[in-house]
Short mmCIF file of C-alpha atoms in Angstrom, two decimals:
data_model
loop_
_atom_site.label_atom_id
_atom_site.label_comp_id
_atom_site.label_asym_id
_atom_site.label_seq_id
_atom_site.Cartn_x
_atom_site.Cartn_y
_atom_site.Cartn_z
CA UNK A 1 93.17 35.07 143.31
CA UNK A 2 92.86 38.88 144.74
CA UNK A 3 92.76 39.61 148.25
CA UNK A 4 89.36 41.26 148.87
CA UNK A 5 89.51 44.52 150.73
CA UNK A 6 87.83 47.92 150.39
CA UNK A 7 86.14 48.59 147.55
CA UNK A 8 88.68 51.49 147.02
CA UNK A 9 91.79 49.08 146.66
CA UNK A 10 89.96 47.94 143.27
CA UNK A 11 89.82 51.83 141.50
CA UNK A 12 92.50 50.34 138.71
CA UNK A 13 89.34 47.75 137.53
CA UNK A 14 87.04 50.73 136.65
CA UNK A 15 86.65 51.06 133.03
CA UNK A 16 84.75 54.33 133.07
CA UNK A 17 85.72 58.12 133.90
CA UNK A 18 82.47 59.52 135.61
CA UNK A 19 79.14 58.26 136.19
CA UNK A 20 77.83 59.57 133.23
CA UNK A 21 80.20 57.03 131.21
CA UNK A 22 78.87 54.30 133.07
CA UNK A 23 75.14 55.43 132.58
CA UNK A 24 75.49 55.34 129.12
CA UNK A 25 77.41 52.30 128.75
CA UNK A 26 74.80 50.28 130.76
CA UNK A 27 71.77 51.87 128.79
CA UNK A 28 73.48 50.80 125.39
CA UNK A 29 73.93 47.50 126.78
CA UNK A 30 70.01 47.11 127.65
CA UNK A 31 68.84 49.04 124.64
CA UNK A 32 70.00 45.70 123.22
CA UNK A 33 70.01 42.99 125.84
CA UNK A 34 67.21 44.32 128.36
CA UNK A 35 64.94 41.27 126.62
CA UNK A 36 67.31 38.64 127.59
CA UNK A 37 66.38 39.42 131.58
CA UNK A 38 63.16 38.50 133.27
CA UNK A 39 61.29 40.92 135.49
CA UNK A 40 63.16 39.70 138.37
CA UNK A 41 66.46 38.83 137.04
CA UNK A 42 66.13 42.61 135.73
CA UNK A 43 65.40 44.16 139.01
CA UNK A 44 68.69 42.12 140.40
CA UNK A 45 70.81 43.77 137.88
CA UNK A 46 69.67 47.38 138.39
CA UNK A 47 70.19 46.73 142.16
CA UNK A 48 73.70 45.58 141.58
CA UNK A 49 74.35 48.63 139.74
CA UNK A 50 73.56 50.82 142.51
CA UNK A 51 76.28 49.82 144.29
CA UNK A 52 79.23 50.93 141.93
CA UNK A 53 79.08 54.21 143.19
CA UNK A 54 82.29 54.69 145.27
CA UNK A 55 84.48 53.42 142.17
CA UNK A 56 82.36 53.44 139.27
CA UNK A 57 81.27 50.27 137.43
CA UNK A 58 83.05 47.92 139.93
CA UNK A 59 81.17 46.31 143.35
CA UNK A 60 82.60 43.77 145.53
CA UNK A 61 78.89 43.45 147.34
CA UNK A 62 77.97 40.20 148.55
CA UNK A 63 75.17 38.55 147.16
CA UNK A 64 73.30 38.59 150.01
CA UNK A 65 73.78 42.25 150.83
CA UNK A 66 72.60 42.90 147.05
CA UNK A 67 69.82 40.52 147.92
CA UNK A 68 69.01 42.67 151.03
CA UNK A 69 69.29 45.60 149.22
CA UNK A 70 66.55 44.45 146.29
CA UNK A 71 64.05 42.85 149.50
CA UNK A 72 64.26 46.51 151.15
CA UNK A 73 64.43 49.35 148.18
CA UNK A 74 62.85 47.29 145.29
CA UNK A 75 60.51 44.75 146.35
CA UNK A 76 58.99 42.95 149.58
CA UNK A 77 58.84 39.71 148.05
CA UNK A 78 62.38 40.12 146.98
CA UNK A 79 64.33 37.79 144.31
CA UNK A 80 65.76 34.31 144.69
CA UNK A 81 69.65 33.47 144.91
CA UNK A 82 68.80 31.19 141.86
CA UNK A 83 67.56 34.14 140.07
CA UNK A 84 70.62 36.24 141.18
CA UNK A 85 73.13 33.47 139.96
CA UNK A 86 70.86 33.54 136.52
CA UNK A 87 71.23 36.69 135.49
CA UNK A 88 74.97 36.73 136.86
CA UNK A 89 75.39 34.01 134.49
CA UNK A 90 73.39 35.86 131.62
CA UNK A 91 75.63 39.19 132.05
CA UNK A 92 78.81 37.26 131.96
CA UNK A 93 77.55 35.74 128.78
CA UNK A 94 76.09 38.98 126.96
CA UNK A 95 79.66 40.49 128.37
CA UNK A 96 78.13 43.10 130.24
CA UNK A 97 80.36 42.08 133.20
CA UNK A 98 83.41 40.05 134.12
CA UNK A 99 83.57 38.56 137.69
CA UNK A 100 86.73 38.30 139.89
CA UNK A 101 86.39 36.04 142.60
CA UNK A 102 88.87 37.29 145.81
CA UNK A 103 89.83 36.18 149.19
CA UNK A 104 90.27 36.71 152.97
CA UNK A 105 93.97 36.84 154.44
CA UNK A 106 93.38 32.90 155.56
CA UNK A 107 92.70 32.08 151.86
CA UNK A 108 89.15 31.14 152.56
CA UNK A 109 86.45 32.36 149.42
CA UNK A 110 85.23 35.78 150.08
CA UNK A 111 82.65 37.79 147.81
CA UNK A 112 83.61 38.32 144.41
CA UNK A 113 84.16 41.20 142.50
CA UNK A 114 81.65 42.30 139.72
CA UNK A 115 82.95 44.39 137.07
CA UNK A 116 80.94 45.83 134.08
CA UNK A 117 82.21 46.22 131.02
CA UNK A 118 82.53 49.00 128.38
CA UNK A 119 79.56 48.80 125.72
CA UNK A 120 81.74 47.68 122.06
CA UNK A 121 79.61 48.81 118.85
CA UNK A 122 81.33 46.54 116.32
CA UNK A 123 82.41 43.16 117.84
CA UNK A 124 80.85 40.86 120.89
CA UNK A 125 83.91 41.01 122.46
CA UNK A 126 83.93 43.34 125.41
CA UNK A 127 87.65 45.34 125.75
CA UNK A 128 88.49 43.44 129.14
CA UNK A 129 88.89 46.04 132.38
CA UNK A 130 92.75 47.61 132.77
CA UNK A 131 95.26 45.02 135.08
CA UNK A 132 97.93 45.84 136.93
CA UNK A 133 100.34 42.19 136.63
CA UNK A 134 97.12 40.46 138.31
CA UNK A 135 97.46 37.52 135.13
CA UNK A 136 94.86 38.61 132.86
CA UNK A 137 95.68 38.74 128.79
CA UNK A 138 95.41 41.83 127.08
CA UNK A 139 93.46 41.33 123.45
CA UNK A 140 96.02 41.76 120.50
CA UNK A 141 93.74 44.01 118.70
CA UNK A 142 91.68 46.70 121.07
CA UNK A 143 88.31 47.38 119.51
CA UNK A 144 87.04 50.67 119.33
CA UNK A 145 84.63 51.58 121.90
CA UNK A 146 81.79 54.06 121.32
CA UNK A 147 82.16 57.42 122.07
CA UNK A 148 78.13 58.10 123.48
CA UNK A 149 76.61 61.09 123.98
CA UNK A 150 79.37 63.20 122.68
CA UNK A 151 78.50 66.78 121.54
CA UNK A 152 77.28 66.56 118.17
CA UNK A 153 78.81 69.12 115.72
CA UNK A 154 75.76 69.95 112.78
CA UNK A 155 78.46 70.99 110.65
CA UNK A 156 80.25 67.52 110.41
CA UNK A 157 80.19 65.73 107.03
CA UNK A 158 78.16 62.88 108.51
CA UNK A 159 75.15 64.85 108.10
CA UNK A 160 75.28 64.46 104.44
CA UNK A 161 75.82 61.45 103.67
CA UNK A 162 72.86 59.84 106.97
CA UNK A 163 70.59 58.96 103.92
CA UNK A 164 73.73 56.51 103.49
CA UNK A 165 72.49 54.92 106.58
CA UNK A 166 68.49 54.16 106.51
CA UNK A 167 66.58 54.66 102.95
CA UNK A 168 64.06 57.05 105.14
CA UNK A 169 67.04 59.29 106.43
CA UNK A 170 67.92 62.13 103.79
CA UNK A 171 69.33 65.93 104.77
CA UNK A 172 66.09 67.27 103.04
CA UNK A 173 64.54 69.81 105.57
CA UNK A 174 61.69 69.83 107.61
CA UNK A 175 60.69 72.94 109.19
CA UNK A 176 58.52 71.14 111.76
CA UNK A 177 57.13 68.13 112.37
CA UNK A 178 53.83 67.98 114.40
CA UNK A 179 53.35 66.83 117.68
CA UNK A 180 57.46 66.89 118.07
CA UNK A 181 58.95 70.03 120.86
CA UNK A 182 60.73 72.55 118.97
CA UNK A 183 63.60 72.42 120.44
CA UNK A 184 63.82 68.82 119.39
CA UNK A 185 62.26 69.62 115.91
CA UNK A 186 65.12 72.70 115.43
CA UNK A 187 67.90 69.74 115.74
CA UNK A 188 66.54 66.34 114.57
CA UNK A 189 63.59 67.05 111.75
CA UNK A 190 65.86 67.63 108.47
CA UNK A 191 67.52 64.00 109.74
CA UNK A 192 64.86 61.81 110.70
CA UNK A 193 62.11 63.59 108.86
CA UNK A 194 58.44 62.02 109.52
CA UNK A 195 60.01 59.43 111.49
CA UNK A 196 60.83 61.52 114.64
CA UNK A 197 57.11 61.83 115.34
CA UNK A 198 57.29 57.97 116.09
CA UNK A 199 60.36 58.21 117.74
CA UNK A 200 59.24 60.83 120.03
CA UNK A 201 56.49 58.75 121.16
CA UNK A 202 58.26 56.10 122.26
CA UNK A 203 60.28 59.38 124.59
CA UNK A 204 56.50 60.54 125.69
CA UNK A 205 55.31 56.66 126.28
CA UNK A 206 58.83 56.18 128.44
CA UNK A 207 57.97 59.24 130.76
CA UNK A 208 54.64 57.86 131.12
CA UNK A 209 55.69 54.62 132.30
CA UNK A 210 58.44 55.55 134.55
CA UNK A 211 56.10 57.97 136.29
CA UNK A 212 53.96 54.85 136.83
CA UNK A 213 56.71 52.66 137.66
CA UNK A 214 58.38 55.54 140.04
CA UNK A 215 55.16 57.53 141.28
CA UNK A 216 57.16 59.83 143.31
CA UNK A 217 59.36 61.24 140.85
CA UNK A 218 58.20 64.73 138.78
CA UNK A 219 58.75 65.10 135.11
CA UNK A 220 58.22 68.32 133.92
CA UNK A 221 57.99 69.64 130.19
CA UNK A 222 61.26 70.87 130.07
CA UNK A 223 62.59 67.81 131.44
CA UNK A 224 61.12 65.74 129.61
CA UNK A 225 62.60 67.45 126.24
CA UNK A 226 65.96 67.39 127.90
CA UNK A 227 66.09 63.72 128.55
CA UNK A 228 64.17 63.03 125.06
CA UNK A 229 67.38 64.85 123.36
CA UNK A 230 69.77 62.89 125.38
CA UNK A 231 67.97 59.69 124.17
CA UNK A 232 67.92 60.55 120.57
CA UNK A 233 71.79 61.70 120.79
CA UNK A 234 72.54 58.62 122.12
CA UNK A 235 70.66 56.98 119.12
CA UNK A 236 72.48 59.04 116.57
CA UNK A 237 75.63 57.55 117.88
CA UNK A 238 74.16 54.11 117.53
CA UNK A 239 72.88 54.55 113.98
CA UNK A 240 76.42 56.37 112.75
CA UNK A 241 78.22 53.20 114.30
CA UNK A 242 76.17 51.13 112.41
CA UNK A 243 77.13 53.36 109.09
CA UNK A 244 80.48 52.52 109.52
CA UNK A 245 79.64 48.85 109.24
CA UNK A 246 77.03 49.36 106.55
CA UNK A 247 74.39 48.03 108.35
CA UNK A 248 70.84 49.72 108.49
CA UNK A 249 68.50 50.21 111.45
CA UNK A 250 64.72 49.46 111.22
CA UNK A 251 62.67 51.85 113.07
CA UNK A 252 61.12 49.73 115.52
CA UNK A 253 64.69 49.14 116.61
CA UNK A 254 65.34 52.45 116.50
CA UNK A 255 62.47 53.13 118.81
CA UNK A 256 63.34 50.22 120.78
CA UNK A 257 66.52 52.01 122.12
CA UNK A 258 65.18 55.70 122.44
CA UNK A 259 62.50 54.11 124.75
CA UNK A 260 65.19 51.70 126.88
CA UNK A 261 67.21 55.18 127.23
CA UNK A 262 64.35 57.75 128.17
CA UNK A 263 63.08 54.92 130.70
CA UNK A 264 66.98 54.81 132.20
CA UNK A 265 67.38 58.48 132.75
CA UNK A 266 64.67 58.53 134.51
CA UNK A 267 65.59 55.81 136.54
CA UNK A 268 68.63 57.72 137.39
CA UNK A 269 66.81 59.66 140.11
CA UNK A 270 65.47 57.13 141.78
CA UNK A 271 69.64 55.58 141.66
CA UNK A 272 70.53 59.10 143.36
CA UNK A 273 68.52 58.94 145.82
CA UNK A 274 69.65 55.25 147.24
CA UNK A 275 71.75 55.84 149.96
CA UNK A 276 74.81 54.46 148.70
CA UNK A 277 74.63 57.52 146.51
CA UNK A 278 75.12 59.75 149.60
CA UNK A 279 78.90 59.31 149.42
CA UNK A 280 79.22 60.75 145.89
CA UNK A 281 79.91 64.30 145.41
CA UNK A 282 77.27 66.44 144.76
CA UNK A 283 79.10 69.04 142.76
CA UNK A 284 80.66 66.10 140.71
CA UNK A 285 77.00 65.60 139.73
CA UNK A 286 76.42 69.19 139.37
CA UNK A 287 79.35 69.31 137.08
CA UNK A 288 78.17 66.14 135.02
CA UNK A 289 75.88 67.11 131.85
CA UNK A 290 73.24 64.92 132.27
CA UNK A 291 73.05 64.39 135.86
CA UNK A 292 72.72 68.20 136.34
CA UNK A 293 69.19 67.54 135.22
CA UNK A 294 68.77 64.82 137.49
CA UNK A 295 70.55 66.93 140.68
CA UNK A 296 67.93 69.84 139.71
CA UNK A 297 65.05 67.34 139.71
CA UNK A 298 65.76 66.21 143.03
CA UNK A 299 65.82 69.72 144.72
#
């Protein structure tokens, strides 16, 4: 059993390299999985999220400190310790996160430690976090992990052949599509076609429901068109790892995870502004593609 400590000792059980990683691991996750939760057993995730700050994507928080944490920043009424140990139990299962239990120098149980997993496109097995002799097996065959939100290069070969991957996806172009920024229209209309006007509105219906949700934070136009092309990037990905396995995407799936992605972006401000984000570089940020947006929203 590990010997719990501070949450620095644990750096070699991070399975991400910034916090962008993380993000986007997380929001692939839940563009598949978010329906599994309920309302509460949702808000006790996010929570626990929050505090994998210092090393990213692992926590050793007590469950009553992430119970505080939900009763004081989230909601009055709070959540349950049932409802904690629920969706603890659901993530483990949906491998979103492996749990390490640890303890004190007098072998008594102390907290445990949560660690989330890397998002796998092609297998439900999750590639287990790195070990250092502490016992755990290694798989025999690593599968390959999805490369999100890399930059996409129009000139690649995948381009021609997306009508490959959904009957409605073709290269033939579309000057614009109505309704749809241009920005958005200049990269995505010759490869989703009509379809990117529904898409889109799932990215305008997102922004309207976070602003609800979060009434404090400010979307503006160009903001919105920058997190609505991080969204549909991250769906590209999705649908090209899908290729590989020649498997097709219905649209309402499609939609599905451009709205779960929009709504988490947004949600990233309100994450940056939680106090345990204090202790987190702000020029990292700065530095960090998409939470430069979120850095410049907050000023």
């Amino acid at each position: 059993m590990l010997l719990n400590g501070r949450i620095e000792e644990f750096q070699r059980y991070s399975n991400f390299k910034s916090l962008k990683d993380f993000n986007n691991n997380i929001e692939m996750f839940l563009s598949i999985y978010k329906k599994e939760f309920t309302k509460s057993e949702f808000i006790a995730f996010n929570r626990l999220r929050k505090y994998c700050a210092k090393v990213i994507g692992v926590a050793n928080a007590s469950i009553k400190t992430v119970l505080a944490g939900i009763q004081d920043k989230d909601t009055a009424a709070g959540v349950s310790e049932s409802t904690f140990k629920r969706m603890k139990r659901k993530a483990v299962k949906l491998g979103i996160l492996t749990i390490e239990p640890t303890q004190r120098n007098n072998k008594s149980q102390s907290t445990n430690l949560w660690i989330f997993n890397r998002f796998v496109s092609n297998s439900n097995k999750i590639d287990p976090p790195p070990t250092s002799g502490e016992g755990r097996k290694k798989p025999e065959q690593k599968e390959k992990v999805v490369d999100q939100l890399a930059p996409l290069e129009t000139g690649h070969s995948i381009y021609t052949n997306l009508h490959n991957i959904n009957n409605h996806l073709n290269t033939r172009s579309f000057k614009y599509i109505k309704f749809v920024p241009k920005i958005v229209n200049q990269k995505y209309a010759s490869l989703f076609q009509h379809d990117l006007r529904k898409i889109w509105t799932r990215v305008t219906s997102a922004c309207k429901q976070a602003k609800r949700t979060f009434s404090d934070v400010r979307i503006s136009k160009t903001d919105k068109n920058e997190i609505g092309l991080v969204a549909i990037d991250s769906l590209y990905r999705y649908i090209v790892e899908r290729n590989k396995k020649n498997e097709t995407m219905p649209l309402d799936e499609q939609c599905s995870i451009v709205y779960s992605v929009t709504f988490s972006q947004i949600e990233q401000l309100k994450v940056c502004q939680d106090p345990i984000f204090q202790d987190v570089n702000k020029e990292k940020l700065l530095n960090d593609e998409k939470h430069s947006l979120i850095v410049k929203m907050l000023e």
